[in-house]
Coordinates of C-alpha atoms in Angstrom, one line a residue:
Chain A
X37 CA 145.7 106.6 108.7
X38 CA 145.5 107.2 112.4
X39 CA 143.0 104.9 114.5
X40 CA 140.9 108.3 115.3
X41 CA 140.8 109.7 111.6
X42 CA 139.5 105.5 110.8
X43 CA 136.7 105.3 113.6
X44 CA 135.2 108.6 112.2
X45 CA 134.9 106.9 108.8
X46 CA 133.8 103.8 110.2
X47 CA 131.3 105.9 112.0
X48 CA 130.2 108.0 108.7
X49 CA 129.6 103.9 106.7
X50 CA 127.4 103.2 109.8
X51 CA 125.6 106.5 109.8
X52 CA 125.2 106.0 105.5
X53 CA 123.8 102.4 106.6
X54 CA 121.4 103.2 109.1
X55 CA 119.8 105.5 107.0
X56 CA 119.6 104.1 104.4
X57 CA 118.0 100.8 106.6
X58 CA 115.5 103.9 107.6
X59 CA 115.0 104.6 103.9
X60 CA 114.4 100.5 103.3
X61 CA 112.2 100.4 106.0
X62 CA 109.7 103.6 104.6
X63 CA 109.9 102.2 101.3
X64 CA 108.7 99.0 102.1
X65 CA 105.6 100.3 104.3
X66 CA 104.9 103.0 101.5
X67 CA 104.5 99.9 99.6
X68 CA 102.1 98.0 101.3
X69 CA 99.8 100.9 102.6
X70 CA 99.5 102.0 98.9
X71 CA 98.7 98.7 97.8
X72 CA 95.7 98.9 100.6
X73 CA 94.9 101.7 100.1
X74 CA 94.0 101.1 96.1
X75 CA 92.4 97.6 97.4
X76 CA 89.9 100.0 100.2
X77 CA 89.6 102.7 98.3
X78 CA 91.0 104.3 101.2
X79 CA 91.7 108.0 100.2
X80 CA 93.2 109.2 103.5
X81 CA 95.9 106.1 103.3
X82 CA 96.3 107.2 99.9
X83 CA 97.6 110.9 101.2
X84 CA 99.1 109.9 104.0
X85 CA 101.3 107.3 101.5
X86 CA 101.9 110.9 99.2
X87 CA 102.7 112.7 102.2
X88 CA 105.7 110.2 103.5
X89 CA 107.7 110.6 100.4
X90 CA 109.0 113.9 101.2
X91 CA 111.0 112.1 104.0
X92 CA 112.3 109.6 101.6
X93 CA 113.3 112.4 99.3
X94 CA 115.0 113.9 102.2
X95 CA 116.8 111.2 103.6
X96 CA 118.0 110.5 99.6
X97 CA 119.7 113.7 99.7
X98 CA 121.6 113.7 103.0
X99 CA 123.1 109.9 101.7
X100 CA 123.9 111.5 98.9
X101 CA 125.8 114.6 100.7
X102 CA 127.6 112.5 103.1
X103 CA 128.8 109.9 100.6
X104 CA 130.7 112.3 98.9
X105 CA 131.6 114.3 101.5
X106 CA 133.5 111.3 103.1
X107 CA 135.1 110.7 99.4
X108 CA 136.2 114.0 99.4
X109 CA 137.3 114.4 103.0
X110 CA 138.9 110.5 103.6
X111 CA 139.5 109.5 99.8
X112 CA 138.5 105.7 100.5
X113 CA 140.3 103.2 98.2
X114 CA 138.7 99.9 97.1
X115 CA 135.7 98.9 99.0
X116 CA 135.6 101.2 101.4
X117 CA 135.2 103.5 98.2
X118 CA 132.6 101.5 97.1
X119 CA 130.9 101.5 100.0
X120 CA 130.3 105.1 99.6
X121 CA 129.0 104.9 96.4
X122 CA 127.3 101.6 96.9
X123 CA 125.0 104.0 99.5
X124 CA 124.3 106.6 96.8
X125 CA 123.1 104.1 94.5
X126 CA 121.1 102.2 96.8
X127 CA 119.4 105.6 97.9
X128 CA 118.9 106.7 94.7
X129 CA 116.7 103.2 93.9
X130 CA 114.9 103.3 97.6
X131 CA 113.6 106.6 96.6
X132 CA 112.8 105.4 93.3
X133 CA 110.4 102.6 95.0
X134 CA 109.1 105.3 97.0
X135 CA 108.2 107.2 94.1
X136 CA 106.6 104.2 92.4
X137 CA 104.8 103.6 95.4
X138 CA 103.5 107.0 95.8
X139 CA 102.4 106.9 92.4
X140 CA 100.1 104.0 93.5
X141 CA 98.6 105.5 96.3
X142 CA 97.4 108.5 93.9
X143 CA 95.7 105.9 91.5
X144 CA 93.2 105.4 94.5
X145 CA 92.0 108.7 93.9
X146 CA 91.3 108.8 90.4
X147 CA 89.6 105.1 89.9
X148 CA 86.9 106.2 92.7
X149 CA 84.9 108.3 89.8
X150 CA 85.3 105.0 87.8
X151 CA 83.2 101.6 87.3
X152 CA 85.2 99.5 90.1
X153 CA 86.1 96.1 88.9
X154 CA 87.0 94.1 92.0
X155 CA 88.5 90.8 90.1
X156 CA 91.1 93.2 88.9
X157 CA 93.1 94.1 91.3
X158 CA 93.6 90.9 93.2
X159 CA 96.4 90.3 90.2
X160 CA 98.0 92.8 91.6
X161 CA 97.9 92.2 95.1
X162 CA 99.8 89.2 94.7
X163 CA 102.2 91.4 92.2
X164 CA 102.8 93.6 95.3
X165 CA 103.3 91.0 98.0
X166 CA 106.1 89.4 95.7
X167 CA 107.7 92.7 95.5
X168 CA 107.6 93.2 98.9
X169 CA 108.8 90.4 99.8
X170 CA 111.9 90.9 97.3
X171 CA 112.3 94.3 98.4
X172 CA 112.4 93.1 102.1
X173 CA 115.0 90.4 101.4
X174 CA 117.6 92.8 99.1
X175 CA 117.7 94.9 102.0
X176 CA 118.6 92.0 104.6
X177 CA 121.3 91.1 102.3
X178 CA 122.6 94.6 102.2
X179 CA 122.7 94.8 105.7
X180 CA 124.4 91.5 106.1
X181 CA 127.1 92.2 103.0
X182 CA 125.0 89.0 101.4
X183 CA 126.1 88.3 97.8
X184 CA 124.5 85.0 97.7
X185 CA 121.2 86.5 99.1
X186 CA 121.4 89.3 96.3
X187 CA 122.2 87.0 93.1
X188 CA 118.7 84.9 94.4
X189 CA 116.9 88.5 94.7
X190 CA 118.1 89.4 91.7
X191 CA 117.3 86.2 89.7
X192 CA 113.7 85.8 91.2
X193 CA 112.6 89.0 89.8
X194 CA 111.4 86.7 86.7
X195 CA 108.8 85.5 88.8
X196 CA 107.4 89.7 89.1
X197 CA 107.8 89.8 85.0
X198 CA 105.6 86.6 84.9
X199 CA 102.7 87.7 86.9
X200 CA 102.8 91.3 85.6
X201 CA 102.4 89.9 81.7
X202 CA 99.5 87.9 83.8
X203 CA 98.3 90.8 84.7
X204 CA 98.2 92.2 81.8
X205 CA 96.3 90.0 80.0
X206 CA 93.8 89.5 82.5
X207 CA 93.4 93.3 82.3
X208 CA 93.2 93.5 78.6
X209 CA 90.5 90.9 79.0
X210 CA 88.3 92.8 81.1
X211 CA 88.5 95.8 79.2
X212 CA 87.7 94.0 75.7
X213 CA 84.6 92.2 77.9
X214 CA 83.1 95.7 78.4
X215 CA 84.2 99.1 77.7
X216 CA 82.9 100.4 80.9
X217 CA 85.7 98.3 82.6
X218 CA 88.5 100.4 80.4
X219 CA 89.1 103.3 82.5
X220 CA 89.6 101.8 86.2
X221 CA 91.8 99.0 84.2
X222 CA 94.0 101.2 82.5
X223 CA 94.3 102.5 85.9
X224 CA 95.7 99.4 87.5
X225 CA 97.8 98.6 84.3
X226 CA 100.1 101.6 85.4
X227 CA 100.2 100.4 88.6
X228 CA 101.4 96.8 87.6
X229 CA 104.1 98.4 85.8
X230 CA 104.8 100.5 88.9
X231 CA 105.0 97.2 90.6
X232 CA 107.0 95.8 88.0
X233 CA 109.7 98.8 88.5
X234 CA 109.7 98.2 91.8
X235 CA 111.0 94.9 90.8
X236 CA 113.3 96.4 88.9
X237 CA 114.6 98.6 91.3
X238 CA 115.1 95.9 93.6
X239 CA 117.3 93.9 91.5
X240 CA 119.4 96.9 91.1
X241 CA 119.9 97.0 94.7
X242 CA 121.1 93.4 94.3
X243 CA 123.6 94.5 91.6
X244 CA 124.9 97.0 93.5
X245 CA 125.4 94.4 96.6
X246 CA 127.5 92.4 94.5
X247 CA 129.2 95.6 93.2
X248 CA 129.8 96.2 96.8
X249 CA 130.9 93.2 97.9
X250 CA 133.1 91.6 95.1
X251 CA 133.8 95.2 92.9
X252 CA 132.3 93.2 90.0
X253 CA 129.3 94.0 88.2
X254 CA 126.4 91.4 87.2
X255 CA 125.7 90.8 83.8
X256 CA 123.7 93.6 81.8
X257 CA 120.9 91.8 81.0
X258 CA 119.1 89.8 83.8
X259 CA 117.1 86.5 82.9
X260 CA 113.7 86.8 81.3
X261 CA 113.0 83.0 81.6
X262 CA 113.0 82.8 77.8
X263 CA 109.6 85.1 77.3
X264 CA 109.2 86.4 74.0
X265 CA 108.3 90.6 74.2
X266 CA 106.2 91.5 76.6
X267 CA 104.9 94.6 78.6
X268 CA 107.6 93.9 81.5
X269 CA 110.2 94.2 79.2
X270 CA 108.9 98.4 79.4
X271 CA 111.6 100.2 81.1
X272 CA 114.2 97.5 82.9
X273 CA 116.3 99.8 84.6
X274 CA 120.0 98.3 84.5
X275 CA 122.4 99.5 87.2
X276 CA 125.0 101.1 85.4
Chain B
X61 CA 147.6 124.2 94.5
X62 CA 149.7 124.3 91.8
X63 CA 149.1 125.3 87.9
X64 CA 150.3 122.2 87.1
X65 CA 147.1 120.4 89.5
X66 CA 144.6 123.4 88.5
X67 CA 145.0 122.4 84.8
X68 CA 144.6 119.2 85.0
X69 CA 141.2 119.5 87.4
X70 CA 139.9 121.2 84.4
X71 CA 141.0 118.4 82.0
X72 CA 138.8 116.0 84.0
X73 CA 135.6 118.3 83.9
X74 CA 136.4 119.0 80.5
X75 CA 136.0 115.4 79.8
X76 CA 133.0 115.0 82.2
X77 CA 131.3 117.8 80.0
X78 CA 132.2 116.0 76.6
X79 CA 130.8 112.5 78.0
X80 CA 127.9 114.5 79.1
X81 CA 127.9 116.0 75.5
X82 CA 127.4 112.6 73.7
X83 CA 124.9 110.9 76.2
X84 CA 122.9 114.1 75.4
X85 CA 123.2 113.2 71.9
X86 CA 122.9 109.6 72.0
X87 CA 120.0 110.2 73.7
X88 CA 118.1 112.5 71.6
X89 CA 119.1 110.8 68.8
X90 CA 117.4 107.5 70.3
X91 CA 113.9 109.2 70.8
X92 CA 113.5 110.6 67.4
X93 CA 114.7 106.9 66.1
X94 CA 112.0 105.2 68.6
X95 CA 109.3 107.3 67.7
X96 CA 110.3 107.1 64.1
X97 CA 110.0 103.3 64.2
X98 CA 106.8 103.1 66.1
X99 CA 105.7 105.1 63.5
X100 CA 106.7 103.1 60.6
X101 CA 106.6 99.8 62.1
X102 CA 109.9 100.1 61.5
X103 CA 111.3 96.4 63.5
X104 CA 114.8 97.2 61.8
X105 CA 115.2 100.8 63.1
X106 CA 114.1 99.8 66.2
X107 CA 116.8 96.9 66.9
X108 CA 119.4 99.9 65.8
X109 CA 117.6 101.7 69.0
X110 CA 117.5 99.3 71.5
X111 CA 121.2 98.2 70.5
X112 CA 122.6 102.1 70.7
X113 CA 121.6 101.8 74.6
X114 CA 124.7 99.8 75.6
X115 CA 127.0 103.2 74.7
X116 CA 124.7 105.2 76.9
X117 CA 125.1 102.6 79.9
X118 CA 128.7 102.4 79.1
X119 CA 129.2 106.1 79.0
X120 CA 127.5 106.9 82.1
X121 CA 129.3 104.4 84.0
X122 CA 132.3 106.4 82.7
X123 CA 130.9 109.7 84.0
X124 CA 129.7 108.0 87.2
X125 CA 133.9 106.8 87.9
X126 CA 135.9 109.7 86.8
X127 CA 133.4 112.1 88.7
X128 CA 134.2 109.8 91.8
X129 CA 137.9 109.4 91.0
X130 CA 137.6 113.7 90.5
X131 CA 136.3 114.2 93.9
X132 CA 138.7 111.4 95.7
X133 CA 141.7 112.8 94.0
X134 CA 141.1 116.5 93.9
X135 CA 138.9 117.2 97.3
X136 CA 137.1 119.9 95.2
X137 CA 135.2 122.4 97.0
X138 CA 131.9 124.5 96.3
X139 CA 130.9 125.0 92.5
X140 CA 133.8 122.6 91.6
X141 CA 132.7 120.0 93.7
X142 CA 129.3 120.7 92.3
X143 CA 130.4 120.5 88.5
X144 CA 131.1 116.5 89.6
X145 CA 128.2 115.5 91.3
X146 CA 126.0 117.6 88.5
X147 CA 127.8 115.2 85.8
X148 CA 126.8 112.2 87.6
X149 CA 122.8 113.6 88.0
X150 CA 122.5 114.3 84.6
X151 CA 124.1 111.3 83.5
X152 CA 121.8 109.0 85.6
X153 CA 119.3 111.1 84.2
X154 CA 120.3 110.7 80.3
X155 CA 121.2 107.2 80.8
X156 CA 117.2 106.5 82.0
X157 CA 116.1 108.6 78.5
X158 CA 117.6 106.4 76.6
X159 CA 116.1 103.3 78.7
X160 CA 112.6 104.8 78.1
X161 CA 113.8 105.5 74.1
X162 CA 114.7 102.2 73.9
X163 CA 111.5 100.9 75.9
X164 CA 109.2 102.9 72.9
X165 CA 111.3 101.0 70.3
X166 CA 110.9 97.9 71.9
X167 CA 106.7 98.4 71.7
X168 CA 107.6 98.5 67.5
X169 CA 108.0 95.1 67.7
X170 CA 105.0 94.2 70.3
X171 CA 102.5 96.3 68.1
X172 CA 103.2 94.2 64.8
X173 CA 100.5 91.8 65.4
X174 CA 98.0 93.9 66.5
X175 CA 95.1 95.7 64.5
X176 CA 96.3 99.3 63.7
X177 CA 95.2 102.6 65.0
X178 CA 97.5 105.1 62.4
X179 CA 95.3 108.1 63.9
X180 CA 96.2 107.2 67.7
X181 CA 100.1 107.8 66.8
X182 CA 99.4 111.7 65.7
X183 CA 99.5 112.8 69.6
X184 CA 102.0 110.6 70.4
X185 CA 104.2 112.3 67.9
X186 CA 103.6 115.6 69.2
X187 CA 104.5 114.6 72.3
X188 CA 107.8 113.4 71.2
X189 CA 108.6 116.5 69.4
X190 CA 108.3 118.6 72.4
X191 CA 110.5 116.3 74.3
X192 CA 112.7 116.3 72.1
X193 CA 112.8 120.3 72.2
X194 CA 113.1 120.0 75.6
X195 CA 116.0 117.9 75.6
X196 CA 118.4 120.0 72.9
X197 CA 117.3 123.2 75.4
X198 CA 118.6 121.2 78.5
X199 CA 121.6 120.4 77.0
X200 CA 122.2 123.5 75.6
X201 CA 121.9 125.8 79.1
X202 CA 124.4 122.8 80.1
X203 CA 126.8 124.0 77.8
X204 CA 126.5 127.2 78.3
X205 CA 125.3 127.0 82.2
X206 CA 122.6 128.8 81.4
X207 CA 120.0 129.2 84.9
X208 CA 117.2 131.1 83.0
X209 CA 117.4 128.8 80.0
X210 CA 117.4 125.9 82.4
X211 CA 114.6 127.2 84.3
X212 CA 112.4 127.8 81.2
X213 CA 112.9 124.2 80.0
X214 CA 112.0 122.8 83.8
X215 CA 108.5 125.6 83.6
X216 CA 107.5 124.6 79.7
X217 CA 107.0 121.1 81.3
X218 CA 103.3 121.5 81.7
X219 CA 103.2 121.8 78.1
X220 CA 104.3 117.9 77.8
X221 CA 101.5 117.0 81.0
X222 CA 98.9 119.0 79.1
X223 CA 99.8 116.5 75.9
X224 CA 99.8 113.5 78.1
X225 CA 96.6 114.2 79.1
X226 CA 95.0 115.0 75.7
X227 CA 96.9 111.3 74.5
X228 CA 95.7 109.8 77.0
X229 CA 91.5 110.8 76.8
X230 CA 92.0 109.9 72.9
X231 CA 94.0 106.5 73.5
X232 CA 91.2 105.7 76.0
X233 CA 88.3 106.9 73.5
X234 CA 90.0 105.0 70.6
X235 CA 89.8 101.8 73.1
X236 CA 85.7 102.3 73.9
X237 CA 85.0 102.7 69.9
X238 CA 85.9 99.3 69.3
X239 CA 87.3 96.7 71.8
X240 CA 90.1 95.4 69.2
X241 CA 92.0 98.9 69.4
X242 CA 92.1 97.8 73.1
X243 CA 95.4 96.1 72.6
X244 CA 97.3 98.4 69.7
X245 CA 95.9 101.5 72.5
X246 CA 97.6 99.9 75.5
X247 CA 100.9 99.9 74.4
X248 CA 100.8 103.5 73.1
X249 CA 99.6 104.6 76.8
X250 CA 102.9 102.9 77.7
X251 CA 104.5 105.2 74.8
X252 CA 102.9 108.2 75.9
X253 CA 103.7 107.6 79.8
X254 CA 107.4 106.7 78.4
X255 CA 107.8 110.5 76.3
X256 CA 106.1 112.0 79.2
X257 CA 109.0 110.5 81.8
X258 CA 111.4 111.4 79.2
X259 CA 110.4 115.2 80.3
X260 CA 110.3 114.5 83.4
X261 CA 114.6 113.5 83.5
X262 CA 114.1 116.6 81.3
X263 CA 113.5 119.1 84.0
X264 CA 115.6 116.7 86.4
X265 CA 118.5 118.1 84.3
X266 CA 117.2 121.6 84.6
X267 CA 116.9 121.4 88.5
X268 CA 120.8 119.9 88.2
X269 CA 121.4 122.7 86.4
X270 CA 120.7 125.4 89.0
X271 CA 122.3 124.1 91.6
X272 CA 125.7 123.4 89.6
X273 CA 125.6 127.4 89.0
X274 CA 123.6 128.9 92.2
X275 CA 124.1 126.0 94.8
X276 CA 120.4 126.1 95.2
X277 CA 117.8 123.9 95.2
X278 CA 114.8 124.3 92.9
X279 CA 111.1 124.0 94.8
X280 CA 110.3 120.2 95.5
X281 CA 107.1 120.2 93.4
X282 CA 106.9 121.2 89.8
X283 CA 103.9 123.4 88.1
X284 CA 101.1 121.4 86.8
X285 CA 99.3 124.4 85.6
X286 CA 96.1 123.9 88.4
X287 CA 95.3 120.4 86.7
X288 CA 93.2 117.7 88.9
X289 CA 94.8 114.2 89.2
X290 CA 96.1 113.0 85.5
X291 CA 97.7 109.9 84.4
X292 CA 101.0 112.3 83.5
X293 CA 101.0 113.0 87.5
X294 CA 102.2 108.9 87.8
X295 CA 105.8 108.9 88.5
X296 CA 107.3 112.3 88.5
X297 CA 111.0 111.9 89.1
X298 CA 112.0 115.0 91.0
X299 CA 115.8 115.1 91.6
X300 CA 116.3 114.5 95.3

């Protein structure tokens, strides 16, 4: 391979990582703003969260078109081949988040017709600032090629299945102490398990740095901390 | 390029399309087992489910490496290239029905100790068969890439949204009569969200489907038939 036809590859991994770092970035704000917006009641957040998906779904696709476009065009071997698809994956959870997130902001607008219970949502507050903060690391340790980083990413996501069955709980007690709470709390229960996914989403990215990295994949089932069933177990979403 | 290389560029998306074949299967198979266990508190059945996954994870993960190994090796253009990044949509796509198959089976098991609400499954069950309709359409204009077939399935979507939405006011009526169907009702929300996400990889497929035969896009947002704000608007996964 000539030293020119390299630098333009090297060039097309750097443009994949920077957008997807753009991608990380949105996601992670979507995150938090949605999260105050359902705190505030804060409608116009809310739409303004709704509206900044579109370039998350945007940027998704143009990873995904150049990552196979520079398969096709260089025909990478190894991990420079896993690079590429290490970007479509990664992409493809980011806007997963987003979508999660989004999903979130638009429970602000329907609980505003319902009986508000306050105590409810401060569950998931903490819920969110744990995913956040997972999110935030996964993508520092993509960024820096991390695998250590990742595997503690991926293996803290037990604390995010503990508080959601918290969660849960708390809001099942609510509802059963008046009906009037039942509404706004099955509200916030779909946003826990939004949260949750996020979580799981997150941990994917984590597989898919070690993928990356090593070429080897994690284990299919990630560490539950011994629960029995509970409403986390929902919808893990497993890297393939 | 030779006969010899033409012929065996259609072996590979050959096998892509028989992968694709099972997965679709598998899959459908899955949510008419998970629903029949829910139904019949069937905990048996519902281990068979959550087992089957593993061959769906393993299969797309097949898909996902010969589509890549396709495009590296054989620098298709246009509708070829197309035919391999289809196989890896709808795989990614199958692969997450069968996760929210196995998720319903998996509430089986969580529903065992709580007080029953028979009457709360009847919608549920609708639901499912829709899906399920949906699915065998989708995989049929596959086969036969069929655009106006596909497009049907991706416009008879609302019908599933309109269903969530009925499940969803009875699930949350069943809940006010009495505060001990609060429990039982929860996890069938989950169910109903889970059948309602299993159309929404439905029409992801469809969308897939169009652009593997036209190279187009289909419009960002989906009919939702003029509804307000609904719990089936939560987390619809529009392909990017």
């Amino acid at each position: 391979m000539s030293e020119h036809i390299v630098s333009s590859y090297d060039r097309d991994l750097e443009a994949l990582g920077r957008r997807i770092a753009e991608m990380g970035g949105i996601a992670e704000k979507m995150l938090g703003e949605a999260m105050d917006a359902l705190a505030n009641f804060d409608t116009e957040l809310a739409h303004r969260v709704v509206a900044t998906d579109t370039r998350l779904d945007a940027l998704q696709r143009e990873i995904e078109e150049s990552a196979i476009l520079t398969i096709a065009r260089r025909q990478p071997l190894a991990v420079d081949l896993r690079e590429c698809i290490a970007a479509m994956r990664i992409a493809a959870d980011l806007e997963r988040v987003g979508d999660l997130a989004k999903s979130i902001a638009k429970r602000t607008v329907k609980i505003l017709a319902e009986a508000r219970v306050p105590r409810a949502i401060i569950g998931l507050k903490t819920m969110a600032e744990v995913a956040s903060l997972q999110l935030k690391d996964v993508l520092d340790a993509y960024a820096q090629r991390d695998v250590e980083r990742a595997k503690a990413v991926w293996a803290n996501d037990v604390e995010l299945d503990a508080l959601e069955d918290s969660v849960f709980r708390d809001l099942l007690t609510f509802m059963m102490e008046d009906p009037r709470n039942i509404s706004f709390c099955t509200h916030l229960l779909f946003c826990s398990k939004n949260i949750e996914r996020i979580g799981d989403h997150t941990t994917n990215v984590a597989e898919t740095i070690v993928y990356l990295v090593t070429g080897e994949s994690m284990p299919t089932e990630r560490p539950k901390g011994g629960r029995p069933a509970t409403p986390s177990d929902d919808t893990k979403e497993q890297t393939p």
